[in-house]
Structures are given as structure tokens and as C-alpha cells.
Amino acid sequence: MKYILLLGILLLASCQNTPYDVRDTGKEVKAFPDYEDVTIPYNVAPLDISVEEDDTKSISVEICNHENVTLLTKLWNGRDTHWDIKEWHKILEDCKGQTIQIVVTICKNNGEWERYNPINIHVSADAIDQYVTYRRIAPAYETFSAVGIYQRDITTFDEYTVTDCNELQYSCMNCHATRNGDSEDMILHVRGPHGGKNKKKGGKQKNYNTKTDYNINAFAYAYWHPEGRYIAFSTNTTRQLFHAGEHDRIDVFDGASDVQVFDTETDSVLSAPHIHTKHFENFPAFSPCGKWLYYVHADSLPVPQKQDSLRYVLCKVSFDANEGRIGEDIDIIADKRAEGLSLSIPRPSPDGRYIMISSLKYGNFPVWHPASDLWMYDIQRDTLYALEKANSPYAEAYHNWSSNSKWAVVASRRTDGLHTRLCIFHIDEKGEAGKAFLLPQRTPRETEDNDLRSYNCPEFEVNRMILDKGDLMKFYDKPLDRESVH
């Protein structure tokens, strides 16, 4: 009888299969990540959350449509949701253009249920590209032993290794770029004693030694011409600078930098004396029409002594793809030096309407600047403005557009101020950004706490990125397996 009574007490104190006698808290639920009032694509992977309320034994979570009709309810032991991908996609498909609500009800350890205010999520009818490719690397500067290029399926949680340092003789992989989001045309920069560029065009790979007698260094920061023959790049002598202050730990600067164009048909480099100067030019990008070459420019100053006075402006110069010629006239189209700001990493939208750009206090490497933000240059209106909803108090480091110009991805330090994580946000018809949200993860809090690498240099793709690993390994094992540019 004593054991039966004890069992009854335990059953009464435990959570039932469905919430009962629920108390409304009237409060916002503490959960990670923060998905309140975000706009998401209808084909994105499930937005799993980790509930962080104290005294949580299990959770019941329901999804409601804009008419407050319950579409799906799930009960999980512990603090994490784990939505079924097919069920999730079906709900988002049915709710395009609407707002859904995620309602969290928590069972406390004493068996009582508490309901929290709904999390409102806007489901856009704009699809997002299926894949995003990025580099993973340790967040500090001492080592690159864990560096690699990876591709994630945004519609699921599947991740694929493109290549990593184990395959490439522990070389440091830096920049990768695709043409119009098509992985059949891509280029990968690898540093090290046998470093260079691996180009894949039309599915065929070719390896280059891109250091020449008239380049200050090998190609970096590549950007494809939309027609595929040309690739803009910069050559840089990059150094690190260490601060003694509390907030700014490290900076990266160029002792010299130039912008040039590579012709993939003749394996030759195009340059222009009015760009190939003693001043600093960096981060080139072709316009979607192919007629303009954008880049950032700063007047030459002694570095690192005057690094905190080095401020870049956004420039453009014409480009003739038929003649393979860079134009003569350089226009400064965005300049924030009078406001004490430097501009970096211009990325034109595929529809040709906007240029997204980083803004920071000085220099052109925003990843190490906590105050760096994303701005937008409206080409038609000739205006530059901050993307306030997409920004955070921490560094927004590197950004790119989806192929339909409706979504952007940025590497942000917003979660802990140290690691860069990939965040996605929507761009509306007025060129305004929605609130950025973390790329969805399973068990997001556990992933955030245990993943000690940073994610950077993200690019959207419409297809899988697959490289010939044997060809890559031969390339970086023997310097003779590379062709030289001229």
C-alpha cells in the first residue's frame, strides 16, 4: 500500500502527455536562438529552439497559423525541439506570406504547466538558394589546423566537406567564389608553400601559380564576371596588428594592395596604371551587367602607424568584356570619411539595384571590429544607409546575396562576441533588411556551446560544390602541377 501511494504521488508530480491546468505567464519565453519577429524563407530547415527557462522538465510546442488555428503540436522531454523536416516544410509551404506562431508550454519539475507568449515568425513567399558554402576555422590567429571549406543544405541540416586542411597538406584555405551561385564555375585560394588558385570552370579544374613578377602577391578576394571569362581579384601583403586595449584585440591590415582582372581564356592578368598604384585598392566586385567593376580605395598612409586613420571609399570603373579593358575614369560613389567611417567588401545584388557593404571605423577587415555594421547603397537613388535590423552590437564580418536578391547571409559575432556564426536576413522591395536569424541547427544551444570554430566567407549556391580531391592533392603536393599566369 505504501508503494502504491508513493507511485501515485510521483505520477501526479510528473508531466502528462498533454498540458493540463495550464497557467499563462504573460511573458516572453527565454529561448535560443532568438526567432521573434524574423522573416524566413518557406524552404528553410526547421527553426529548432533550446528553451532556457529555469526548472524545465519537458516542453510542449505548437505551431499556429495567422488565424490562431493549431497546425501541429509536439511534446519533447528536455529543453530542445526537434521538428520533423517534412512536417515543417509542409506547414511553411501552406503559410507562405503569412505569420505563424510558435507557442511554448513548459512542464516544471513539480508537474505544473506554464504557457508563454507566442513567438511570431513571418513566412516569406521568397525562396532561398538551397546551399551556402563557408570556411570553418579557429576563431583566434595562432593556427589554421582545423580549417576547411564546407557546404550546408539550408533546407535541411546536411553538411558536406568540400575540402579541408587534411586533404591539402595542412595548407590554409582562404577565399572561395562561384559565378552567379553556380558551383560548376568556382575558384579557391590556398595559401602555403605550394599555394595558389584552383579554378573550376564548366566542371573542369585547373590549377594556377598566381604570383608573378608584377604582382605583390598571389590572387585573393576573387569575384567572377557574370559571363564567366574574367575574374577580378586583389593582391595583398597582409599583416596582423595586436592592440593593447580591452575591446579591440587584433586587426588585419594591408601593407600594399591592388585590384586586377584575370582572363581565364588566355591565362593573363589585366591591369590599369590608374588602379595599380601606391594607394590601397581592395575587394573588387563586378556589377551583374558586367559593365562596371566596384572596389574600395584608400589613400596611401604609413601602416601600421596610421592604421586607425585609414578609411576606404567605394569606387567604380567601367569594364569592357569584349575588349578585356578596364576604363579610364574612376568614380567615388560612396564616401563616409567625413563621418569617420571606412567602407569595405562591396557586394552588388544580382538584380543590379543595390550594393551591400561593410562599414567600420577604419581599415577594411570588419571581422575584427566590434562596431562594424552592414550598410546598403541604393544605386538608383544614390543613397547609403545602415541595415539597422540586420546589425548587432558585434561585428558583421562578411556578407553575400542569394540569387533572387531577396536574402543575404552574413558572418556575425553576435552570439558571444568571439565566434562568427552565419546569420540570414530578408531584403524587402524597398531595400530594407529584416531581423537577422541564425542558420538553423539541431539542438542549437548545445551546438553553440560546443562548436569552437568560426564560420566565415559565406556564399550562396544553387547546386552542390564538388571538387576533384585527387587533383587538388596533386596540386598542393608538387609545385610543378601548377600553371603560371602572365
Tab-separated table of C-alpha atoms in Angstrom:
chain	number	residue	atom	x	y	z
A	1	MET	CA	0.000	0.000	0.000
A	2	LYS	CA	2.880	2.326	0.847
A	3	TYR	CA	4.485	1.710	-2.573
A	4	ILE	CA	1.167	2.305	-4.403
A	5	LEU	CA	0.731	5.646	-2.608
A	6	LEU	CA	4.288	6.683	-3.500
A	7	LEU	CA	3.712	5.761	-7.153
A	8	GLY	CA	0.539	7.839	-7.208
A	9	ILE	CA	2.366	10.860	-5.823
A	10	LEU	CA	5.107	10.519	-8.461
A	11	LEU	CA	2.534	10.289	-11.248
A	12	LEU	CA	0.750	13.405	-10.005
A	13	ALA	CA	4.058	15.280	-9.853
A	14	SER	CA	5.142	14.225	-13.336
A	15	CYS	CA	4.204	15.806	-16.673
A	16	GLN	CA	1.303	14.282	-18.577
A	17	ASN	CA	1.390	13.534	-22.300
A	18	THR	CA	-0.511	16.772	-22.970
A	19	PRO	CA	-0.550	20.029	-21.000
A	20	TYR	CA	-3.354	20.371	-18.442
A	21	ASP	CA	-4.354	23.062	-15.958
A	22	VAL	CA	-2.036	25.448	-17.803
A	23	ARG	CA	-1.098	28.806	-16.308
A	24	ASP	CA	-0.448	31.700	-18.709
A	25	THR	CA	2.688	33.564	-17.691
A	26	GLY	CA	2.188	36.579	-19.964
A	27	LYS	CA	5.958	36.599	-20.533
A	28	GLU	CA	8.290	36.040	-23.451
A	29	VAL	CA	9.950	32.649	-23.291
A	30	LYS	CA	13.726	32.505	-22.830
A	31	ALA	CA	14.908	30.504	-25.811
A	32	PHE	CA	17.928	30.240	-28.064
A	33	PRO	CA	18.185	31.350	-30.829
A	34	ASP	CA	16.033	34.470	-30.876
A	35	TYR	CA	13.463	33.945	-33.640
A	36	GLU	CA	10.915	36.531	-32.513
A	37	ASP	CA	9.671	38.675	-35.420
A	38	VAL	CA	12.069	37.252	-38.011
A	39	THR	CA	11.204	36.743	-41.682
A	40	ILE	CA	12.157	33.320	-43.000
A	41	PRO	CA	12.046	31.623	-46.432
A	42	TYR	CA	9.377	28.985	-46.829
A	43	ASN	CA	12.005	26.376	-47.800
A	44	VAL	CA	14.333	26.807	-44.807
A	45	ALA	CA	15.197	23.978	-42.415
A	46	PRO	CA	13.220	23.740	-39.140
A	47	LEU	CA	13.847	26.525	-36.640
A	48	ASP	CA	14.612	24.336	-33.656
A	49	ILE	CA	14.997	26.120	-30.328
A	50	SER	CA	16.533	25.402	-26.941
A	51	VAL	CA	14.303	26.592	-24.091
A	52	GLU	CA	16.356	28.267	-21.354
A	53	GLU	CA	13.749	28.829	-18.658
A	54	ASP	CA	14.721	27.562	-15.213
A	55	ASP	CA	13.155	24.385	-13.816
A	56	THR	CA	12.184	22.924	-17.209
A	57	LYS	CA	11.464	19.195	-17.388
A	58	SER	CA	9.719	18.923	-20.763
A	59	ILE	CA	8.128	21.194	-23.332
A	60	SER	CA	5.020	21.142	-25.459
A	61	VAL	CA	5.297	23.329	-28.559
A	62	GLU	CA	2.553	24.090	-31.049
A	63	ILE	CA	2.600	25.885	-34.371
A	64	CYS	CA	-0.418	28.081	-35.130
A	65	ASN	CA	-1.326	29.929	-38.325
A	66	HIS	CA	-2.358	33.582	-38.630
A	67	GLU	CA	-5.935	32.654	-37.687
A	68	ASN	CA	-4.697	31.083	-34.443
A	69	VAL	CA	-5.518	27.590	-35.688
A	70	THR	CA	-3.157	24.918	-34.355
A	71	LEU	CA	-1.325	23.219	-37.215
A	72	LEU	CA	0.989	20.931	-35.255
A	73	THR	CA	1.770	20.142	-31.621
A	74	LYS	CA	4.748	18.178	-30.317
A	75	LEU	CA	5.889	17.154	-26.821
A	76	TRP	CA	9.590	16.713	-26.046
A	77	ASN	CA	11.426	15.625	-22.922
A	78	GLY	CA	14.105	18.147	-22.078
A	79	ARG	CA	14.572	21.618	-23.493
A	80	ASP	CA	15.051	21.133	-27.250
A	81	THR	CA	12.573	20.937	-30.110
A	82	HIS	CA	13.259	18.543	-32.950
A	83	TRP	CA	10.774	19.289	-35.725
A	84	ASP	CA	10.299	16.760	-38.488
A	85	ILE	CA	11.652	18.294	-41.702
A	86	LYS	CA	8.772	17.144	-43.932
A	87	GLU	CA	6.105	18.311	-41.496
A	88	TRP	CA	7.880	21.641	-41.071
A	89	HIS	CA	8.185	22.232	-44.825
A	90	LYS	CA	4.527	21.358	-45.368
A	91	ILE	CA	3.466	23.976	-42.809
A	92	LEU	CA	5.686	26.686	-44.312
A	93	GLU	CA	4.511	25.857	-47.829
A	94	ASP	CA	0.896	26.270	-46.713
A	95	CYS	CA	1.651	29.514	-44.840
A	96	LYS	CA	3.574	31.461	-47.488
A	97	GLY	CA	3.123	35.174	-46.992
A	98	GLN	CA	1.598	34.693	-43.535
A	99	THR	CA	2.721	34.910	-39.929
A	100	ILE	CA	2.920	31.737	-37.872
A	101	GLN	CA	3.195	31.490	-34.100
A	102	ILE	CA	5.353	29.140	-32.051
A	103	VAL	CA	3.691	28.638	-28.650
A	104	VAL	CA	5.861	27.112	-25.923
A	105	THR	CA	4.314	25.467	-22.859
A	106	ILE	CA	6.738	24.234	-20.199
A	107	CYS	CA	6.240	21.423	-17.688
A	108	LYS	CA	8.098	22.235	-14.478
A	109	ASN	CA	9.725	19.583	-12.363
A	110	ASN	CA	6.748	19.699	-9.985
A	111	GLY	CA	4.389	18.787	-12.835
A	112	GLU	CA	2.863	22.245	-13.313
A	113	TRP	CA	2.440	23.643	-16.833
A	114	GLU	CA	3.215	27.235	-17.841
A	115	ARG	CA	2.404	28.795	-21.212
A	116	TYR	CA	4.450	31.668	-22.653
A	117	ASN	CA	3.657	34.339	-25.202
A	118	PRO	CA	3.875	33.146	-28.810
A	119	ILE	CA	6.976	33.627	-30.956
A	120	ASN	CA	5.868	35.385	-34.148
A	121	ILE	CA	7.593	34.326	-37.366
A	122	HIS	CA	6.830	35.737	-40.825
A	123	VAL	CA	6.978	33.198	-43.666
A	124	SER	CA	8.084	34.806	-46.919
A	125	ALA	CA	6.970	33.544	-50.310
A	126	ASP	CA	10.535	34.252	-51.492
A	127	ALA	CA	12.614	31.086	-51.668
A	128	ILE	CA	16.253	30.987	-50.614
A	129	ASP	CA	19.065	29.252	-52.524
A	130	GLN	CA	19.449	25.678	-51.374
A	131	TYR	CA	23.117	25.793	-50.354
A	132	VAL	CA	25.578	28.028	-48.527
A	133	THR	CA	29.334	27.424	-48.588
A	134	TYR	CA	31.671	28.729	-45.906
A	135	ARG	CA	35.061	28.342	-44.297
A	136	ARG	CA	35.348	26.968	-40.746
A	137	ILE	CA	38.415	27.981	-38.780
A	138	ALA	CA	39.557	28.513	-35.204
A	139	PRO	CA	38.490	31.986	-34.003
A	140	ALA	CA	41.989	33.061	-32.942
A	141	TYR	CA	45.083	33.758	-35.010
A	142	GLU	CA	47.573	31.136	-33.820
A	143	THR	CA	46.612	28.171	-36.021
A	144	PHE	CA	44.637	27.044	-39.025
A	145	SER	CA	44.896	23.318	-38.286
A	146	ALA	CA	41.120	22.845	-38.329
A	147	VAL	CA	40.357	24.949	-41.405
A	148	GLY	CA	38.142	23.643	-44.168
A	149	ILE	CA	35.570	24.619	-46.801
A	150	TYR	CA	32.113	23.175	-46.184
A	151	GLN	CA	28.697	23.361	-47.804
A	152	ARG	CA	25.402	23.270	-45.947
A	153	ASP	CA	21.977	22.425	-47.338
A	154	ILE	CA	19.840	25.285	-45.998
A	155	THR	CA	16.623	23.312	-46.471
A	156	THR	CA	17.892	20.512	-44.212
A	157	PHE	CA	20.730	20.103	-41.709
A	158	ASP	CA	23.034	18.210	-44.082
A	159	GLU	CA	26.619	19.435	-44.305
A	160	TYR	CA	29.229	18.368	-46.869
A	161	THR	CA	33.012	18.733	-46.823
A	162	VAL	CA	34.277	20.448	-49.978
A	163	THR	CA	37.906	20.159	-48.863
A	164	ASP	CA	39.885	20.617	-45.660
A	165	CYS	CA	43.447	21.048	-44.441
A	166	ASN	CA	43.976	17.301	-44.070
A	167	GLU	CA	43.462	16.844	-47.811
A	168	LEU	CA	45.591	19.849	-48.760
A	169	GLN	CA	48.740	19.116	-46.751
A	170	TYR	CA	47.661	21.407	-43.907
A	171	SER	CA	47.507	24.439	-46.180
A	172	CYS	CA	45.357	27.392	-45.186
A	173	MET	CA	42.276	27.756	-47.383
A	174	ASN	CA	41.133	31.311	-47.705
A	175	CYS	CA	38.721	32.665	-50.309
A	176	HIS	CA	36.283	30.741	-52.472
A	177	ALA	CA	33.919	32.229	-55.029
A	178	THR	CA	31.351	30.933	-57.502
A	179	ARG	CA	29.904	32.544	-60.606
A	180	ASN	CA	26.283	33.555	-60.107
A	181	GLY	CA	25.956	30.919	-57.375
A	182	ASP	CA	26.780	28.062	-59.767
A	183	SER	CA	29.370	25.725	-58.237
A	184	GLU	CA	30.390	24.446	-61.677
A	185	ASP	CA	32.307	27.719	-62.004
A	186	MET	CA	34.276	28.344	-58.838
A	187	ILE	CA	37.713	29.375	-57.631
A	188	LEU	CA	39.519	28.510	-54.401
A	189	HIS	CA	42.558	30.274	-52.944
A	190	VAL	CA	45.045	28.252	-50.879
A	191	ARG	CA	47.994	29.695	-49.002
A	192	GLY	CA	51.240	27.974	-48.150
A	193	PRO	CA	54.472	26.944	-49.884
A	194	HIS	CA	52.604	25.247	-52.742
A	195	GLY	CA	49.620	27.568	-52.621
A	196	GLY	CA	47.759	29.157	-55.472
A	197	LYS	CA	44.371	29.136	-57.120
A	198	ASN	CA	42.273	26.146	-58.075
A	199	LYS	CA	39.776	27.130	-60.771
A	200	LYS	CA	36.811	25.029	-61.798
A	201	LYS	CA	35.065	26.206	-64.961
A	202	GLY	CA	32.362	24.253	-66.697
A	203	GLY	CA	33.114	21.389	-64.313
A	204	LYS	CA	36.812	21.200	-65.327
A	205	GLN	CA	39.551	22.062	-62.824
A	206	LYS	CA	42.779	23.909	-63.463
A	207	ASN	CA	45.492	24.886	-61.009
A	208	TYR	CA	47.478	28.124	-61.071
A	209	ASN	CA	50.517	29.694	-59.501
A	210	THR	CA	49.223	33.269	-59.480
A	211	LYS	CA	52.326	35.009	-58.129
A	212	THR	CA	54.053	36.917	-60.919
A	213	ASP	CA	56.912	39.414	-61.170
A	214	TYR	CA	54.460	42.314	-61.299
A	215	ASN	CA	52.046	41.084	-58.612
A	216	ILE	CA	52.802	41.915	-54.998
A	217	ASN	CA	51.316	38.554	-54.032
A	218	ALA	CA	49.057	35.750	-55.245
A	219	PHE	CA	45.399	36.337	-56.140
A	220	ALA	CA	42.922	36.878	-53.305
A	221	TYR	CA	39.310	38.018	-52.798
A	222	ALA	CA	38.156	36.781	-56.194
A	223	TYR	CA	34.891	37.812	-57.875
A	224	TRP	CA	33.593	36.350	-61.172
A	225	HIS	CA	32.426	38.367	-64.127
A	226	PRO	CA	28.813	37.303	-64.827
A	227	GLU	CA	29.739	35.939	-68.289
A	228	GLY	CA	32.469	33.715	-66.843
A	229	ARG	CA	35.585	34.666	-68.769
A	230	TYR	CA	37.062	37.118	-66.277
A	231	ILE	CA	37.738	37.045	-62.546
A	232	ALA	CA	38.502	40.214	-60.598
A	233	PHE	CA	40.861	39.844	-57.672
A	234	SER	CA	43.146	41.763	-55.371
A	235	THR	CA	46.769	41.136	-54.494
A	236	ASN	CA	47.694	41.938	-50.914
A	237	THR	CA	50.566	41.922	-48.469
A	238	THR	CA	48.522	41.173	-45.368
A	239	ARG	CA	49.755	41.610	-41.811
A	240	GLN	CA	48.347	41.344	-38.288
A	241	LEU	CA	48.273	44.076	-35.661
A	242	PHE	CA	47.738	43.475	-31.936
A	243	HIS	CA	46.014	46.026	-29.697
A	244	ALA	CA	46.625	46.626	-26.011
A	245	GLY	CA	43.052	47.829	-25.378
A	246	GLU	CA	40.250	45.910	-23.731
A	247	HIS	CA	37.850	45.564	-26.663
A	248	ASP	CA	39.987	45.609	-29.832
A	249	ARG	CA	42.293	42.592	-29.602
A	250	ILE	CA	43.639	42.230	-33.108
A	251	ASP	CA	43.428	43.839	-36.510
A	252	VAL	CA	44.445	42.863	-40.021
A	253	PHE	CA	45.859	45.374	-42.486
A	254	ASP	CA	47.460	45.501	-45.914
A	255	GLY	CA	50.949	46.859	-46.379
A	256	ALA	CA	50.032	47.135	-50.053
A	257	SER	CA	47.091	46.067	-52.232
A	258	ASP	CA	45.996	46.294	-55.860
A	259	VAL	CA	42.963	45.305	-57.939
A	260	GLN	CA	43.421	43.414	-61.218
A	261	VAL	CA	41.443	41.153	-63.570
A	262	PHE	CA	42.326	37.598	-64.652
A	263	ASP	CA	41.440	36.369	-68.149
A	264	THR	CA	40.652	32.637	-67.886
A	265	GLU	CA	40.929	32.102	-71.659
A	266	THR	CA	44.444	33.495	-72.077
A	267	ASP	CA	45.695	32.902	-68.500
A	268	SER	CA	46.779	36.534	-68.426
A	269	VAL	CA	46.327	39.407	-65.987
A	270	LEU	CA	44.672	42.687	-66.975
A	271	SER	CA	45.684	45.787	-65.106
A	272	ALA	CA	45.449	49.556	-65.373
A	273	PRO	CA	48.069	52.055	-64.169
A	274	HIS	CA	45.455	54.322	-62.599
A	275	ILE	CA	44.319	51.434	-60.350
A	276	HIS	CA	47.647	49.634	-59.966
A	277	THR	CA	49.076	52.409	-57.776
A	278	LYS	CA	50.872	53.010	-54.491
A	279	HIS	CA	47.438	53.536	-52.883
A	280	PHE	CA	45.242	50.789	-51.439
A	281	GLU	CA	42.629	49.060	-53.629
A	282	ASN	CA	40.776	46.007	-52.419
A	283	PHE	CA	37.693	43.716	-52.555
A	284	PRO	CA	36.686	44.003	-56.227
A	285	ALA	CA	33.233	43.009	-57.488
A	286	PHE	CA	31.697	43.103	-60.958
A	287	SER	CA	28.228	44.514	-61.487
A	288	PRO	CA	25.577	41.961	-62.574
A	289	CYS	CA	25.546	43.520	-66.053
A	290	GLY	CA	29.315	43.096	-66.250
A	291	LYS	CA	29.935	46.695	-67.328
A	292	TRP	CA	31.251	48.001	-64.014
A	293	LEU	CA	33.969	46.984	-61.601
A	294	TYR	CA	33.442	48.060	-57.992
A	295	TYR	CA	36.164	48.136	-55.354
A	296	VAL	CA	37.232	50.050	-52.245
A	297	HIS	CA	40.084	52.564	-52.240
A	298	ALA	CA	42.106	54.367	-49.577
A	299	ASP	CA	44.875	56.911	-49.984
A	300	SER	CA	48.257	55.568	-49.016
A	301	LEU	CA	49.299	56.053	-45.393
A	302	PRO	CA	52.158	54.515	-43.412
A	303	VAL	CA	50.834	51.347	-41.771
A	304	PRO	CA	50.501	50.159	-39.099
A	305	GLN	CA	51.465	53.552	-37.627
A	306	LYS	CA	48.469	55.323	-39.226
A	307	GLN	CA	46.165	52.311	-39.473
A	308	ASP	CA	43.466	53.987	-37.372
A	309	SER	CA	43.340	56.854	-39.916
A	310	LEU	CA	42.991	54.594	-42.961
A	311	ARG	CA	39.470	54.926	-44.390
A	312	TYR	CA	38.214	53.413	-47.621
A	313	VAL	CA	35.659	54.731	-50.114
A	314	LEU	CA	33.549	52.819	-52.645
A	315	CYS	CA	34.643	53.311	-56.256
A	316	LYS	CA	33.576	52.105	-59.667
A	317	VAL	CA	35.280	51.955	-63.044
A	318	SER	CA	33.905	50.736	-66.367
A	319	PHE	CA	34.874	47.364	-67.791
A	320	ASP	CA	34.703	46.271	-71.431
A	321	ALA	CA	34.380	42.481	-71.544
A	322	ASN	CA	34.644	42.378	-75.358
A	323	GLU	CA	37.982	44.177	-75.364
A	324	GLY	CA	39.166	42.971	-71.961
A	325	ARG	CA	39.845	46.519	-70.856
A	326	ILE	CA	39.444	48.479	-67.628
A	327	GLY	CA	38.098	52.017	-68.150
A	328	GLU	CA	39.998	55.240	-67.511
A	329	ASP	CA	37.589	57.221	-65.323
A	330	ILE	CA	37.230	56.288	-61.656
A	331	ASP	CA	34.150	57.473	-59.768
A	332	ILE	CA	33.804	57.600	-55.985
A	333	ILE	CA	30.170	56.587	-55.428
A	334	ALA	CA	30.068	56.287	-51.623
A	335	ASP	CA	32.237	58.135	-49.140
A	336	LYS	CA	31.784	58.193	-45.357
A	337	ARG	CA	35.212	59.549	-44.372
A	338	ALA	CA	33.730	62.820	-43.110
A	339	GLU	CA	31.687	60.766	-40.637
A	340	GLY	CA	34.734	58.806	-39.502
A	341	LEU	CA	33.728	55.594	-41.309
A	342	SER	CA	35.516	53.250	-43.687
A	343	LEU	CA	33.751	51.083	-46.304
A	344	SER	CA	34.674	47.540	-47.284
A	345	ILE	CA	33.554	44.367	-49.107
A	346	PRO	CA	31.053	45.719	-51.667
A	347	ARG	CA	28.609	43.061	-52.837
A	348	PRO	CA	26.159	44.030	-55.623
A	349	SER	CA	22.697	42.463	-55.561
A	350	PRO	CA	22.101	40.106	-58.522
A	351	ASP	CA	19.224	42.309	-59.724
A	352	GLY	CA	21.628	45.250	-60.011
A	353	ARG	CA	19.682	47.542	-57.674
A	354	TYR	CA	21.842	47.625	-54.535
A	355	ILE	CA	25.348	47.208	-53.197
A	356	MET	CA	25.642	45.807	-49.679
A	357	ILE	CA	28.793	46.952	-47.926
A	358	SER	CA	30.522	46.816	-44.548
A	359	SER	CA	31.057	49.978	-42.525
A	360	LEU	CA	33.753	50.202	-39.852
A	361	LYS	CA	35.763	52.878	-38.056
A	362	TYR	CA	38.948	52.361	-40.058
A	363	GLY	CA	40.692	49.823	-42.263
A	364	ASN	CA	38.928	47.226	-44.372
A	365	PHE	CA	38.812	43.997	-42.310
A	366	PRO	CA	35.489	44.231	-40.417
A	367	VAL	CA	35.744	40.813	-38.757
A	368	TRP	CA	37.976	42.260	-36.018
A	369	HIS	CA	35.943	45.441	-35.491
A	370	PRO	CA	33.092	45.093	-32.961
A	371	ALA	CA	31.466	48.238	-34.343
A	372	SER	CA	31.371	47.037	-37.960
A	373	ASP	CA	27.880	47.065	-39.494
A	374	LEU	CA	26.140	46.354	-42.774
A	375	TRP	CA	25.048	49.263	-44.950
A	376	MET	CA	23.209	49.425	-48.274
A	377	TYR	CA	23.963	51.613	-51.260
A	378	ASP	CA	20.886	52.243	-53.407
A	379	ILE	CA	22.274	52.634	-56.931
A	380	GLN	CA	19.149	54.246	-58.387
A	381	ARG	CA	18.726	56.774	-55.587
A	382	ASP	CA	22.437	57.273	-54.875
A	383	THR	CA	21.900	56.851	-51.131
A	384	LEU	CA	23.765	54.915	-48.452
A	385	TYR	CA	22.019	53.769	-45.275
A	386	ALA	CA	22.513	51.348	-42.398
A	387	LEU	CA	20.677	47.999	-42.326
A	388	GLU	CA	19.700	48.507	-38.718
A	389	LYS	CA	17.533	45.405	-38.206
A	390	ALA	CA	20.238	43.107	-39.568
A	391	ASN	CA	23.028	44.567	-37.448
A	392	SER	CA	24.041	43.751	-33.883
A	393	PRO	CA	26.374	45.266	-31.233
A	394	TYR	CA	29.116	42.943	-32.509
A	395	ALA	CA	30.989	42.543	-35.781
A	396	GLU	CA	29.143	41.796	-39.001
A	397	ALA	CA	32.080	40.464	-40.950
A	398	TYR	CA	31.318	39.173	-44.437
A	399	HIS	CA	28.122	39.072	-46.483
A	400	ASN	CA	26.614	37.786	-49.721
A	401	TRP	CA	23.346	37.750	-51.653
A	402	SER	CA	21.047	34.928	-52.723
A	403	SER	CA	20.459	34.619	-56.469
A	404	ASN	CA	16.996	36.246	-56.290
A	405	SER	CA	18.270	39.302	-54.342
A	406	LYS	CA	15.742	38.602	-51.561
A	407	TRP	CA	18.082	37.120	-48.945
A	408	ALA	CA	21.538	37.817	-47.575
A	409	VAL	CA	23.918	35.902	-45.334
A	410	VAL	CA	26.499	37.436	-43.011
A	411	ALA	CA	29.181	36.087	-40.682
A	412	SER	CA	28.373	37.726	-37.330
A	413	ARG	CA	29.867	37.599	-33.839
A	414	ARG	CA	26.502	38.417	-32.256
A	415	THR	CA	26.114	35.247	-30.172
A	416	ASP	CA	29.183	35.617	-27.929
A	417	GLY	CA	31.409	38.350	-29.361
A	418	LEU	CA	34.113	35.813	-30.250
A	419	HIS	CA	32.899	33.237	-32.785
A	420	THR	CA	31.449	34.227	-36.135
A	421	ARG	CA	28.167	32.464	-36.948
A	422	LEU	CA	26.139	32.542	-40.146
A	423	CYS	CA	23.006	34.673	-39.984
A	424	ILE	CA	20.361	35.113	-42.681
A	425	PHE	CA	18.027	38.043	-43.272
A	426	HIS	CA	15.388	39.128	-45.772
A	427	ILE	CA	15.566	42.171	-48.068
A	428	ASP	CA	12.187	43.693	-48.911
A	429	GLU	CA	11.098	45.607	-52.024
A	430	LYS	CA	12.326	48.895	-50.503
A	431	GLY	CA	15.825	47.561	-49.861
A	432	GLU	CA	15.314	47.324	-46.109
A	433	ALA	CA	16.648	44.376	-44.152
A	434	GLY	CA	14.634	42.220	-41.791
A	435	LYS	CA	15.898	40.951	-38.467
A	436	ALA	CA	18.771	38.505	-38.925
A	437	PHE	CA	18.454	34.948	-37.591
A	438	LEU	CA	20.981	32.176	-37.054
A	439	LEU	CA	21.290	29.486	-39.670
A	440	PRO	CA	19.074	26.727	-38.161
A	441	GLN	CA	20.803	23.993	-36.147
A	442	ARG	CA	19.670	20.864	-34.353
A	443	THR	CA	19.958	21.301	-30.532
A	444	PRO	CA	21.078	24.907	-31.098
A	445	ARG	CA	22.322	25.694	-27.568
A	446	GLU	CA	24.451	22.556	-27.419
A	447	THR	CA	25.807	23.303	-30.895
A	448	GLU	CA	26.571	26.913	-29.974
A	449	ASP	CA	28.410	25.971	-26.775
A	450	ASN	CA	30.399	23.069	-28.208
A	451	ASP	CA	31.327	24.316	-31.678
A	452	LEU	CA	34.560	26.238	-31.082
A	453	ARG	CA	35.173	27.172	-34.720
A	454	SER	CA	34.178	30.307	-36.586
A	455	TYR	CA	32.178	30.358	-39.816
A	456	ASN	CA	33.157	32.952	-42.401
A	457	CYS	CA	33.236	33.843	-46.109
A	458	PRO	CA	29.697	32.528	-46.760
A	459	GLU	CA	28.355	32.290	-50.316
A	460	PHE	CA	25.004	31.031	-51.558
A	461	GLU	CA	24.892	28.339	-54.231
A	462	VAL	CA	22.111	26.737	-56.220
A	463	ASN	CA	23.893	23.363	-56.532
A	464	ARG	CA	26.369	21.084	-54.791
A	465	MET	CA	30.030	22.100	-54.783
A	466	ILE	CA	32.126	19.077	-55.706
A	467	LEU	CA	35.880	19.177	-56.376
A	468	ASP	CA	38.219	16.501	-57.680
A	469	LYS	CA	40.079	15.690	-54.455
A	470	GLY	CA	42.848	13.755	-56.208
A	471	ASP	CA	43.542	16.704	-58.479
A	472	LEU	CA	43.645	19.050	-55.502
A	473	MET	CA	46.035	16.825	-53.553
A	474	LYS	CA	48.443	16.585	-56.502
A	475	PHE	CA	48.295	20.337	-56.933
A	476	TYR	CA	49.349	21.146	-53.394
A	477	ASP	CA	51.826	18.290	-53.118
A	478	LYS	CA	54.003	19.270	-56.084
A	479	PRO	CA	54.640	22.835	-57.226
A	480	LEU	CA	55.159	21.633	-60.814
A	481	ASP	CA	51.458	20.698	-61.047
A	482	ARG	CA	50.553	24.393	-61.300
A	483	GLU	CA	50.405	26.668	-64.302
A	484	SER	CA	51.700	30.223	-64.059
A	485	VAL	CA	49.713	33.236	-65.130
A	486	HIS	CA	51.276	36.013	-67.147
